mmCIF file of C-alpha atoms in Angstrom:
data_model
loop_
_atom_site.group_PDB
_atom_site.id
_atom_site.type_symbol
_atom_site.label_atom_id
_atom_site.label_comp_id
_atom_site.label_asym_id
_atom_site.label_seq_id
_atom_site.Cartn_x
_atom_site.Cartn_y
_atom_site.Cartn_z
ATOM 1 C CA MET A 1 -70.421 75.992 -27.370
ATOM 2 C CA LYS A 2 -70.046 73.771 -24.313
ATOM 3 C CA VAL A 3 -68.636 70.390 -23.428
ATOM 4 C CA TRP A 4 -70.620 68.000 -21.259
ATOM 5 C CA GLU A 5 -69.223 65.079 -19.344
ATOM 6 C CA CYS A 6 -70.960 61.847 -18.400
ATOM 7 C CA VAL A 7 -70.659 61.558 -14.615
ATOM 8 C CA ILE A 8 -70.493 57.792 -14.759
ATOM 9 C CA CYS A 9 -67.934 57.021 -17.419
ATOM 10 C CA GLY A 10 -66.361 60.351 -18.351
ATOM 11 C CA PHE A 11 -67.603 60.370 -21.949
ATOM 12 C CA LEU A 12 -67.490 63.911 -23.350
ATOM 13 C CA TYR A 13 -70.156 65.468 -25.522
ATOM 14 C CA ASP A 14 -68.760 68.449 -27.370
ATOM 15 C CA GLU A 15 -71.515 70.668 -28.729
ATOM 16 C CA ALA A 16 -69.237 72.001 -31.450
ATOM 17 C CA ALA A 17 -68.427 68.523 -32.749
ATOM 18 C CA GLY A 18 -71.836 66.939 -32.206
ATOM 19 C CA MET A 19 -72.059 63.222 -32.967
ATOM 20 C CA PRO A 20 -72.691 62.992 -36.691
ATOM 21 C CA ALA A 21 -72.448 59.181 -36.660
ATOM 22 C CA GLU A 22 -75.462 59.138 -34.328
ATOM 23 C CA GLY A 23 -77.348 61.746 -36.263
ATOM 24 C CA ILE A 24 -76.458 64.677 -34.032
ATOM 25 C CA ALA A 25 -75.115 67.446 -36.210
ATOM 26 C CA PRO A 26 -72.078 69.522 -35.269
ATOM 27 C CA GLY A 27 -73.177 72.581 -33.322
ATOM 28 C CA THR A 28 -76.129 70.853 -31.656
ATOM 29 C CA ARG A 29 -76.601 72.383 -28.235
ATOM 30 C CA TRP A 30 -76.997 70.017 -25.305
ATOM 31 C CA GLU A 31 -80.602 71.036 -24.687
ATOM 32 C CA ASP A 32 -81.395 70.103 -28.276
ATOM 33 C CA VAL A 33 -80.000 66.589 -27.978
ATOM 34 C CA PRO A 34 -83.040 64.246 -27.808
ATOM 35 C CA GLU A 35 -84.188 63.400 -24.294
ATOM 36 C CA ASN A 36 -83.961 59.678 -25.032
ATOM 37 C CA TRP A 37 -80.347 59.899 -26.150
ATOM 38 C CA LEU A 38 -78.062 57.570 -24.213
ATOM 39 C CA CYS A 39 -74.388 57.812 -23.444
ATOM 40 C CA PRO A 40 -72.762 55.545 -26.038
ATOM 41 C CA ASP A 41 -70.244 54.218 -23.519
ATOM 42 C CA CYS A 42 -72.315 53.402 -20.447
ATOM 43 C CA ALA A 43 -75.964 53.775 -21.481
ATOM 44 C CA THR A 44 -76.914 56.432 -18.997
ATOM 45 C CA GLY A 45 -79.322 59.182 -20.028
ATOM 46 C CA LYS A 46 -78.829 62.914 -20.401
ATOM 47 C CA HIS A 47 -79.509 63.462 -16.695
ATOM 48 C CA ASP A 48 -76.115 62.075 -15.763
ATOM 49 C CA PHE A 49 -74.122 64.580 -17.746
ATOM 50 C CA ASP A 50 -72.523 67.555 -16.070
ATOM 51 C CA MET A 51 -71.235 70.595 -17.850
ATOM 52 C CA ARG A 52 -67.488 70.388 -17.736
ATOM 53 C CA VAL A 53 -66.058 73.197 -19.799
ATOM 54 C CA VAL A 54 -67.524 76.396 -21.107
ATOM 55 C CA ALA A 55 -65.631 77.187 -24.268
ATOM 56 C CA MET B 1 -2.658 73.935 -5.392
ATOM 57 C CA SER B 2 -6.280 74.589 -4.663
ATOM 58 C CA SER B 3 -7.965 73.029 -1.719
ATOM 59 C CA ALA B 4 -11.204 71.149 -2.244
ATOM 60 C CA GLN B 5 -14.380 72.991 -1.403
ATOM 61 C CA VAL B 6 -16.483 70.747 0.789
ATOM 62 C CA ALA B 7 -19.952 71.822 1.841
ATOM 63 C CA PRO B 8 -21.273 70.406 5.098
ATOM 64 C CA LEU B 9 -23.671 67.545 4.589
ATOM 65 C CA LYS B 10 -27.303 68.145 5.420
ATOM 66 C CA PHE B 11 -29.041 66.013 8.007
ATOM 67 C CA GLN B 12 -32.583 66.185 6.665
ATOM 68 C CA ARG B 13 -33.194 63.889 3.794
ATOM 69 C CA SER B 14 -35.468 65.433 1.216
ATOM 70 C CA THR B 15 -38.869 63.860 0.788
ATOM 71 C CA ALA B 16 -38.161 61.157 -1.699
ATOM 72 C CA GLN B 17 -39.632 57.910 -2.746
ATOM 73 C CA PRO B 18 -38.203 55.026 -0.730
ATOM 74 C CA ARG B 19 -36.044 52.376 -2.299
ATOM 75 C CA ASN B 20 -37.984 49.545 -3.871
ATOM 76 C CA SER B 21 -41.145 51.611 -3.883
ATOM 77 C CA SER B 22 -44.128 49.913 -5.457
ATOM 78 C CA PHE B 23 -45.613 53.217 -6.695
ATOM 79 C CA GLU B 24 -45.117 55.134 -9.875
ATOM 80 C CA PRO B 25 -42.874 58.087 -8.896
ATOM 81 C CA ASN B 26 -45.502 60.696 -9.742
ATOM 82 C CA ASP B 27 -48.210 58.871 -7.826
ATOM 83 C CA TRP B 28 -45.957 58.517 -4.802
ATOM 84 C CA GLU B 29 -45.277 62.233 -4.803
ATOM 85 C CA VAL B 30 -48.990 63.065 -5.058
ATOM 86 C CA LEU B 31 -49.976 60.619 -2.309
ATOM 87 C CA SER B 32 -47.179 61.844 -0.029
ATOM 88 C CA ARG B 33 -48.862 65.268 0.219
ATOM 89 C CA TYR B 34 -51.959 63.794 1.875
ATOM 90 C CA TRP B 35 -52.553 62.599 5.435
ATOM 91 C CA HIS B 36 -52.816 58.859 5.980
ATOM 92 C CA PRO B 37 -53.528 56.946 9.203
ATOM 93 C CA VAL B 38 -50.774 54.702 10.528
ATOM 94 C CA ALA B 39 -51.830 53.709 14.062
ATOM 95 C CA PHE B 40 -54.362 54.052 16.851
ATOM 96 C CA ALA B 41 -53.416 57.098 18.910
ATOM 97 C CA ALA B 42 -54.094 55.303 22.207
ATOM 98 C CA GLU B 43 -51.624 52.554 21.303
ATOM 99 C CA ILE B 44 -48.705 54.942 20.981
ATOM 100 C CA GLN B 45 -47.566 55.103 24.584
ATOM 101 C CA ASP B 46 -44.164 54.324 26.034
ATOM 102 C CA LYS B 47 -42.935 51.963 23.298
ATOM 103 C CA PRO B 48 -41.863 52.817 19.756
ATOM 104 C CA PHE B 49 -44.341 51.557 17.186
ATOM 105 C CA SER B 50 -43.479 50.284 13.712
ATOM 106 C CA ALA B 51 -45.633 51.207 10.712
ATOM 107 C CA THR B 52 -45.210 51.490 6.957
ATOM 108 C CA LEU B 53 -46.688 54.216 4.790
ATOM 109 C CA LEU B 54 -46.148 54.506 1.037
ATOM 110 C CA ASP B 55 -43.378 51.922 1.376
ATOM 111 C CA GLU B 56 -41.543 54.097 3.897
ATOM 112 C CA ARG B 57 -40.906 52.353 7.208
ATOM 113 C CA LEU B 58 -41.796 54.577 10.138
ATOM 114 C CA VAL B 59 -41.188 54.612 13.849
ATOM 115 C CA VAL B 60 -43.958 56.308 15.810
ATOM 116 C CA PHE B 61 -43.422 57.241 19.440
ATOM 117 C CA ARG B 62 -44.194 59.793 22.121
ATOM 118 C CA SER B 63 -41.635 62.031 23.719
ATOM 119 C CA ASN B 64 -43.105 63.573 26.883
ATOM 120 C CA GLY B 65 -46.549 63.277 25.362
ATOM 121 C CA GLN B 66 -45.614 64.738 21.984
ATOM 122 C CA LEU B 67 -46.336 62.470 19.049
ATOM 123 C CA ILE B 68 -43.468 61.870 16.624
ATOM 124 C CA ALA B 69 -43.244 59.919 13.381
ATOM 125 C CA ALA B 70 -39.800 59.439 11.901
ATOM 126 C CA ARG B 71 -38.069 57.318 9.331
ATOM 127 C CA ASP B 72 -37.389 53.985 11.004
ATOM 128 C CA VAL B 73 -33.703 54.176 10.211
ATOM 129 C CA CYS B 74 -31.023 55.340 12.610
ATOM 130 C CA PRO B 75 -28.925 57.938 10.755
ATOM 131 C CA HIS B 76 -25.812 56.423 12.283
ATOM 132 C CA ARG B 77 -25.823 52.920 10.799
ATOM 133 C CA GLY B 78 -29.334 52.265 9.535
ATOM 134 C CA ALA B 79 -30.667 50.222 12.423
ATOM 135 C CA PRO B 80 -34.450 50.012 12.964
ATOM 136 C CA LEU B 81 -35.329 52.457 15.706
ATOM 137 C CA SER B 82 -38.722 50.817 16.214
ATOM 138 C CA GLN B 83 -36.819 47.896 17.782
ATOM 139 C CA GLY B 84 -35.489 50.272 20.421
ATOM 140 C CA TRP B 85 -37.237 51.902 23.364
ATOM 141 C CA VAL B 86 -38.138 55.284 24.850
ATOM 142 C CA GLU B 87 -36.283 56.463 27.932
ATOM 143 C CA ASN B 88 -36.793 59.856 29.585
ATOM 144 C CA GLY B 89 -38.536 61.073 26.453
ATOM 145 C CA ASN B 90 -35.683 59.991 24.172
ATOM 146 C CA LEU B 91 -35.889 57.298 21.514
ATOM 147 C CA VAL B 92 -32.998 54.888 22.024
ATOM 148 C CA CYS B 93 -31.462 53.043 19.080
ATOM 149 C CA PRO B 94 -31.113 49.331 19.903
ATOM 150 C CA TYR B 95 -27.813 49.004 18.011
ATOM 151 C CA HIS B 96 -25.433 51.495 19.695
ATOM 152 C CA GLY B 97 -27.670 53.228 22.221
ATOM 153 C CA LEU B 98 -27.803 56.617 20.507
ATOM 154 C CA GLU B 99 -30.636 58.704 21.942
ATOM 155 C CA TYR B 100 -32.900 61.069 20.007
ATOM 156 C CA SER B 101 -35.178 63.660 21.560
ATOM 157 C CA GLY B 102 -38.613 64.724 20.353
ATOM 158 C CA ASP B 103 -37.181 67.337 17.979
ATOM 159 C CA GLY B 104 -35.217 64.593 16.208
ATOM 160 C CA LYS B 105 -31.783 65.649 17.435
ATOM 161 C CA CYS B 106 -29.330 63.134 18.827
ATOM 162 C CA ARG B 107 -28.726 63.946 22.510
ATOM 163 C CA HIS B 108 -26.445 61.156 23.639
ATOM 164 C CA ILE B 109 -23.804 58.861 22.145
ATOM 165 C CA PRO B 110 -22.927 56.362 24.867
ATOM 166 C CA SER B 111 -19.556 55.437 23.357
ATOM 167 C CA GLN B 112 -18.153 58.962 23.433
ATOM 168 C CA SER B 113 -18.326 62.332 25.114
ATOM 169 C CA GLY B 114 -18.156 65.769 23.557
ATOM 170 C CA PRO B 115 -20.055 67.424 20.744
ATOM 171 C CA ILE B 116 -22.734 65.636 18.741
ATOM 172 C CA PRO B 117 -22.784 66.249 14.971
ATOM 173 C CA ASP B 118 -25.920 67.815 13.525
ATOM 174 C CA ARG B 119 -26.186 65.005 11.022
ATOM 175 C CA LEU B 120 -27.254 62.640 13.766
ATOM 176 C CA HIS B 121 -30.824 63.772 13.347
ATOM 177 C CA LEU B 122 -33.987 61.809 12.665
ATOM 178 C CA THR B 123 -35.952 62.384 9.481
ATOM 179 C CA THR B 124 -39.296 63.359 10.979
ATOM 180 C CA TYR B 125 -42.665 63.753 9.312
ATOM 181 C CA ALA B 126 -45.770 65.859 9.833
ATOM 182 C CA THR B 127 -47.979 64.074 12.342
ATOM 183 C CA GLN B 128 -51.342 64.668 13.980
ATOM 184 C CA GLU B 129 -53.965 62.888 16.037
ATOM 185 C CA ALA B 130 -57.573 62.847 14.883
ATOM 186 C CA TYR B 131 -60.547 60.481 15.074
ATOM 187 C CA GLY B 132 -58.625 58.207 17.430
ATOM 188 C CA LEU B 133 -55.853 57.717 14.882
ATOM 189 C CA VAL B 134 -52.326 58.917 14.210
ATOM 190 C CA TRP B 135 -52.097 60.557 10.778
ATOM 191 C CA VAL B 136 -48.848 61.147 8.907
ATOM 192 C CA SER B 137 -48.025 63.154 5.809
ATOM 193 C CA LEU B 138 -44.630 62.295 4.349
ATOM 194 C CA GLY B 139 -44.698 65.348 2.097
ATOM 195 C CA GLY B 140 -44.923 68.076 4.725
ATOM 196 C CA GLY B 141 -48.581 67.979 5.725
ATOM 197 C CA GLU B 142 -49.534 71.308 4.192
ATOM 198 C CA LEU B 143 -52.921 70.133 2.991
ATOM 199 C CA PRO B 144 -55.651 69.986 5.649
ATOM 200 C CA LEU B 145 -56.795 66.625 6.969
ATOM 201 C CA ALA B 146 -60.317 65.884 5.766
ATOM 202 C CA ASP B 147 -63.095 66.285 8.310
ATOM 203 C CA PHE B 148 -65.158 63.644 10.116
ATOM 204 C CA PRO B 149 -67.524 65.987 11.979
ATOM 205 C CA LEU B 150 -69.678 63.329 13.661
ATOM 206 C CA TRP B 151 -66.645 62.034 15.567
ATOM 207 C CA ASN B 152 -66.856 64.794 18.166
ATOM 208 C CA GLU B 153 -70.622 65.241 18.119
ATOM 209 C CA PRO B 154 -72.170 65.128 21.621
ATOM 210 C CA GLY B 155 -74.259 62.007 22.224
ATOM 211 C CA PHE B 156 -72.249 59.887 19.807
ATOM 212 C CA GLN B 157 -70.280 56.862 20.923
ATOM 213 C CA GLN B 158 -66.792 56.531 19.429
ATOM 214 C CA ILE B 159 -65.805 53.023 18.366
ATOM 215 C CA LEU B 160 -62.430 51.951 17.007
ATOM 216 C CA PRO B 161 -62.523 48.416 15.606
ATOM 217 C CA PRO B 162 -59.158 46.708 15.020
ATOM 218 C CA PHE B 163 -57.545 47.575 11.695
ATOM 219 C CA ILE B 164 -57.725 45.146 8.790
ATOM 220 C CA ASP B 165 -54.848 44.476 6.399
ATOM 221 C CA ILE B 166 -55.940 43.985 2.814
ATOM 222 C CA LYS B 167 -53.638 42.840 0.039
ATOM 223 C CA ALA B 168 -55.047 45.320 -2.434
ATOM 224 C CA SER B 169 -54.533 48.931 -3.421
ATOM 225 C CA ALA B 170 -56.163 51.630 -1.291
ATOM 226 C CA GLY B 171 -57.964 52.898 -4.391
ATOM 227 C CA ARG B 172 -59.648 49.572 -5.077
ATOM 228 C CA GLN B 173 -60.585 49.222 -1.409
ATOM 229 C CA THR B 174 -62.036 52.748 -1.199
ATOM 230 C CA GLU B 175 -63.970 52.296 -4.404
ATOM 231 C CA GLY B 176 -65.409 49.089 -2.958
ATOM 232 C CA PHE B 177 -66.584 50.980 0.116
ATOM 233 C CA ILE B 178 -68.583 53.465 -1.946
ATOM 234 C CA ASP B 179 -70.002 50.840 -4.320
ATOM 235 C CA VAL B 180 -73.750 50.413 -3.789
ATOM 236 C CA ALA B 181 -74.439 47.637 -6.302
ATOM 237 C CA HIS B 182 -72.346 45.011 -4.536
ATOM 238 C CA PHE B 183 -74.370 44.922 -1.309
ATOM 239 C CA ALA B 184 -76.767 42.262 -2.574
ATOM 240 C CA TRP B 185 -73.947 40.021 -3.755
ATOM 241 C CA ILE B 186 -70.965 40.236 -1.449
ATOM 242 C CA HIS B 187 -72.867 41.205 1.700
ATOM 243 C CA HIS B 188 -75.929 38.975 1.433
ATOM 244 C CA GLU B 189 -74.928 37.087 4.563
ATOM 245 C CA SER B 190 -74.180 40.130 6.713
ATOM 246 C CA PHE B 191 -76.868 42.720 5.910
ATOM 247 C CA ALA B 192 -78.093 42.724 2.297
ATOM 248 C CA ASP B 193 -80.275 40.446 0.206
ATOM 249 C CA ARG B 194 -79.820 38.806 -3.187
ATOM 250 C CA GLN B 195 -83.529 39.291 -3.827
ATOM 251 C CA ASN B 196 -83.019 43.076 -3.587
ATOM 252 C CA PRO B 197 -80.293 43.865 -6.135
ATOM 253 C CA VAL B 198 -81.742 46.871 -7.972
ATOM 254 C CA VAL B 199 -79.931 50.175 -7.428
ATOM 255 C CA PRO B 200 -82.353 53.093 -7.655
ATOM 256 C CA GLN B 201 -80.929 56.129 -9.394
ATOM 257 C CA TYR B 202 -79.042 58.295 -6.942
ATOM 258 C CA THR B 203 -77.369 61.670 -7.004
ATOM 259 C CA VAL B 204 -73.692 62.464 -7.056
ATOM 260 C CA THR B 205 -72.505 66.008 -6.458
ATOM 261 C CA ARG B 206 -68.928 66.913 -7.146
ATOM 262 C CA ARG B 207 -67.086 68.693 -4.355
ATOM 263 C CA GLU B 208 -63.637 70.096 -4.116
ATOM 264 C CA ASN B 209 -61.306 67.065 -3.937
ATOM 265 C CA GLY B 210 -64.175 64.617 -4.151
ATOM 266 C CA PHE B 211 -67.923 64.256 -4.172
ATOM 267 C CA GLN B 212 -71.038 63.522 -2.178
ATOM 268 C CA ALA B 213 -73.372 60.665 -3.101
ATOM 269 C CA MET B 214 -76.872 60.359 -1.614
ATOM 270 C CA TYR B 215 -78.246 56.870 -1.911
ATOM 271 C CA GLU B 216 -81.759 55.876 -0.875
ATOM 272 C CA SER B 217 -82.835 52.254 -1.017
ATOM 273 C CA THR B 218 -84.536 49.501 0.953
ATOM 274 C CA VAL B 219 -81.221 47.792 1.739
ATOM 275 C CA SER B 220 -81.076 47.502 5.523
ATOM 276 C CA ASN B 221 -77.946 48.465 7.381
ATOM 277 C CA PHE B 222 -78.785 46.308 10.409
ATOM 278 C CA PRO B 223 -76.924 43.033 10.779
ATOM 279 C CA LYS B 224 -79.166 40.143 9.756
ATOM 280 C CA SER B 225 -79.871 39.252 13.394
ATOM 281 C CA MET B 226 -81.335 42.718 14.053
ATOM 282 C CA GLN B 227 -83.252 43.351 10.860
ATOM 283 C CA HIS B 228 -86.621 42.973 12.591
ATOM 284 C CA ARG B 229 -85.943 46.383 14.160
ATOM 285 C CA ALA B 230 -86.503 48.270 10.894
ATOM 286 C CA PRO B 231 -90.135 48.998 9.963
ATOM 287 C CA GLU B 232 -91.487 47.331 6.816
ATOM 288 C CA GLY B 233 -90.561 49.388 3.753
ATOM 289 C CA PHE B 234 -88.157 51.644 5.638
ATOM 290 C CA ILE B 235 -86.122 53.815 3.263
ATOM 291 C CA TRP B 236 -82.458 53.705 4.189
ATOM 292 C CA LYS B 237 -80.544 56.874 3.455
ATOM 293 C CA ARG B 238 -76.828 56.588 2.964
ATOM 294 C CA THR B 239 -74.675 59.642 2.372
ATOM 295 C CA PHE B 240 -71.138 59.131 1.139
ATOM 296 C CA ASP B 241 -68.725 62.033 1.460
ATOM 297 C CA VAL B 242 -65.480 61.210 -0.268
ATOM 298 C CA GLU B 243 -62.245 63.135 -0.489
ATOM 299 C CA ALA B 244 -59.458 61.972 -2.712
ATOM 300 C CA PRO B 245 -57.391 60.038 -2.355
ATOM 301 C CA PHE B 246 -58.666 57.640 0.336
ATOM 302 C CA PHE B 247 -60.924 59.376 2.831
ATOM 303 C CA ALA B 248 -64.546 58.197 2.650
ATOM 304 C CA ARG B 249 -67.269 58.940 5.166
ATOM 305 C CA LEU B 250 -70.602 57.126 5.207
ATOM 306 C CA THR B 251 -73.534 58.419 7.231
ATOM 307 C CA VAL B 252 -76.498 56.071 7.564
ATOM 308 C CA GLN B 253 -79.887 57.187 8.876
ATOM 309 C CA PHE B 254 -81.378 54.459 11.056
ATOM 310 C CA PRO B 255 -85.019 54.155 12.171
ATOM 311 C CA GLU B 256 -86.148 56.399 15.056
ATOM 312 C CA GLY B 257 -83.503 59.055 14.530
ATOM 313 C CA GLY B 258 -80.507 56.778 14.785
ATOM 314 C CA LYS B 259 -77.419 57.872 12.976
ATOM 315 C CA LEU B 260 -74.298 55.879 12.177
ATOM 316 C CA GLY B 261 -71.071 57.441 10.925
ATOM 317 C CA ILE B 262 -68.366 55.280 9.392
ATOM 318 C CA LEU B 263 -65.006 56.580 8.255
ATOM 319 C CA ASN B 264 -63.296 54.317 5.730
ATOM 320 C CA ALA B 265 -59.697 55.450 6.163
ATOM 321 C CA ALA B 266 -57.597 53.321 3.835
ATOM 322 C CA SER B 267 -53.894 53.692 4.452
ATOM 323 C CA PRO B 268 -51.627 52.914 1.485
ATOM 324 C CA VAL B 269 -48.902 50.812 3.102
ATOM 325 C CA SER B 270 -47.730 50.055 -0.427
ATOM 326 C CA ALA B 271 -49.334 50.051 -3.845
ATOM 327 C CA LYS B 272 -50.497 46.525 -3.110
ATOM 328 C CA LEU B 273 -51.201 46.564 0.618
ATOM 329 C CA THR B 274 -53.780 48.624 2.485
ATOM 330 C CA ARG B 275 -54.228 48.986 6.227
ATOM 331 C CA LEU B 276 -57.860 49.817 6.778
ATOM 332 C CA PHE B 277 -58.913 51.853 9.796
ATOM 333 C CA VAL B 278 -62.638 52.310 10.360
ATOM 334 C CA PRO B 279 -63.548 54.760 13.138
ATOM 335 C CA ILE B 280 -67.285 54.490 13.795
ATOM 336 C CA VAL B 281 -69.731 56.696 15.709
ATOM 337 C CA ARG B 282 -73.357 56.088 16.595
ATOM 338 C CA ASN B 283 -76.032 57.751 18.689
ATOM 339 C CA PHE B 284 -78.053 54.591 19.346
ATOM 340 C CA ASP B 285 -77.418 51.182 20.898
ATOM 341 C CA THR B 286 -74.661 52.838 22.880
ATOM 342 C CA ASP B 287 -75.320 50.383 25.721
ATOM 343 C CA LEU B 288 -74.656 47.350 23.524
ATOM 344 C CA PRO B 289 -71.186 45.739 23.542
ATOM 345 C CA VAL B 290 -68.706 47.297 21.119
ATOM 346 C CA GLU B 291 -67.381 43.799 20.477
ATOM 347 C CA ASP B 292 -70.530 43.185 18.430
ATOM 348 C CA VAL B 293 -69.640 46.188 16.275
ATOM 349 C CA TYR B 294 -66.095 44.889 15.889
ATOM 350 C CA ALA B 295 -67.407 41.503 14.780
ATOM 351 C CA PHE B 296 -69.898 42.957 12.287
ATOM 352 C CA ASN B 297 -67.307 45.364 10.912
ATOM 353 C CA LEU B 298 -64.846 42.507 10.440
ATOM 354 C CA GLN B 299 -67.452 40.326 8.759
ATOM 355 C CA VAL B 300 -68.392 43.042 6.263
ATOM 356 C CA PHE B 301 -64.837 44.029 5.347
ATOM 357 C CA GLU B 302 -63.725 40.399 5.137
ATOM 358 C CA GLU B 303 -66.504 39.845 2.633
ATOM 359 C CA ASP B 304 -65.098 42.740 0.601
ATOM 360 C CA ARG B 305 -61.536 41.546 1.014
ATOM 361 C CA GLY B 306 -62.340 38.260 -0.735
ATOM 362 C CA ILE B 307 -63.009 40.201 -3.937
ATOM 363 C CA VAL B 308 -60.857 43.311 -3.600
ATOM 364 C CA GLU B 309 -57.662 41.279 -3.190
ATOM 365 C CA LEU B 310 -58.325 39.502 -6.469
ATOM 366 C CA GLN B 311 -59.421 42.393 -8.672
ATOM 367 C CA CYS B 312 -57.380 42.749 -11.819
ATOM 368 C CA PRO B 313 -55.492 44.934 -12.341
ATOM 369 C CA GLU B 314 -54.548 45.532 -8.700
ATOM 370 C CA ASP B 315 -54.700 49.249 -9.250
ATOM 371 C CA ILE B 316 -57.829 51.195 -9.931
ATOM 372 C CA PRO B 317 -57.720 52.066 -13.646
ATOM 373 C CA LEU B 318 -58.131 55.793 -14.194
ATOM 374 C CA ASP B 319 -58.218 55.640 -17.962
ATOM 375 C CA ARG B 320 -61.869 55.649 -18.921
ATOM 376 C CA ALA B 321 -61.152 53.193 -21.711
ATOM 377 C CA ASP B 322 -60.311 50.558 -19.089
ATOM 378 C CA GLU B 323 -63.157 48.649 -17.469
ATOM 379 C CA ALA B 324 -66.796 49.224 -18.315
ATOM 380 C CA PRO B 325 -69.053 51.082 -15.899
ATOM 381 C CA ILE B 326 -72.725 50.301 -15.267
ATOM 382 C CA LEU B 327 -75.423 52.716 -14.173
ATOM 383 C CA ALA B 328 -74.844 52.033 -10.481
ATOM 384 C CA ASP B 329 -71.302 53.378 -10.820
ATOM 385 C CA ARG B 330 -72.049 57.093 -10.545
ATOM 386 C CA SER B 331 -70.018 57.368 -7.388
ATOM 387 C CA SER B 332 -67.102 55.312 -8.635
ATOM 388 C CA GLY B 333 -67.022 57.399 -11.813
ATOM 389 C CA ALA B 334 -66.808 60.550 -9.706
ATOM 390 C CA TYR B 335 -64.174 58.904 -7.504
ATOM 391 C CA ARG B 336 -61.953 57.989 -10.420
ATOM 392 C CA ARG B 337 -62.155 61.481 -11.823
ATOM 393 C CA ALA B 338 -61.317 62.974 -8.417
ATOM 394 C CA LEU B 339 -58.213 60.749 -8.293
ATOM 395 C CA THR B 340 -57.254 61.965 -11.744
ATOM 396 C CA GLU B 341 -57.765 65.578 -10.752
ATOM 397 C CA ILE B 342 -55.394 65.421 -7.795
ATOM 398 C CA GLY B 343 -52.746 64.279 -10.238
ATOM 399 C CA LEU B 344 -52.685 60.515 -9.977
ATOM 400 C CA GLY B 345 -51.761 58.720 -13.149
ATOM 401 C CA LYS B 346 -53.376 55.866 -14.897
ATOM 402 C CA VAL B 347 -51.887 53.233 -12.637
ATOM 403 C CA TYR B 348 -50.516 53.130 -9.104
ATOM 404 C CA ALA B 349 -48.123 50.340 -9.908
ATOM 405 C CA ARG B 350 -47.612 47.833 -12.614
#
């Protein structure tokens, strides 16, 4: 499981936790997050996320 | 009866935050490890020069050519050494005439003869000359000074516009320099255009201590009076290379192979005052007067100053919950994280 960080605002997407409130189940890998998903804090797309931690 | 044990006092003050410092103690300690510019190297000649860095008052002088930066306080009775003068390579205190040589030791006390106590010794700091500037590190200077490789490139003209004092934090100023969405708004009279506000997506690559941002757009870098020189539809490439805390290089590709290098070297005089040095190099228009570059540089940074001095809070917020980024802020997002990673806290000063 990995953690991804939005390069613009620093929002973290944790694969283990997912984002159940947005319909992304815990354990959803980053590549399986829909391509049209937007960062909830700054509205950027998946392309502006960098992998931050490999856990 | 036991006699008191008295250890000799040390002459060298440990690196410590000055009295009345405007920085958070942790931030001061972090910033003290880095190199910051305090003067133009060519201006340090036969007179002591007064500067302030991180709230510490400095005297900068040359002793037989060697550059020295010391605390601007005579260890005898606290007088400002920068008000003195240099004689035979010694810095002379204006109050009682004590003389200090380039290694910081007192060499002469006019009012007495005989031995000179070791405690009469300047507190000196790591100093070096680079890019036409004098750089000082209050915390020992063990980290390398960041590189500005174009400065010594053959065929490039070196230009040193006068410094600009800005009543804002160095972080806010530096972040303004790397901001690409403000061109159309703040700089619409100098080089940009309110009809061209869209920021195309650009790339940011994290580097050790900072990042590189590559920005391509149709925003000209010519002053308005020269914009006819760019071909219609020319794509302007700007590369920002930034090292935390306050070292930001911009390389701009001009038409016909021209290249412009700008170093935004923001010196934190205090948490609320920045002395901005901007060494510039170019490989074109080298026959044109440098005064025109000075004037354009001043115009652009004055335009920024009008906003940067009024931003609230004064310090760049490093908590991601503060302020709300927009898509153009890739580079400022990377900048704020780089500041966090070198150990700066959430605020520089309250």
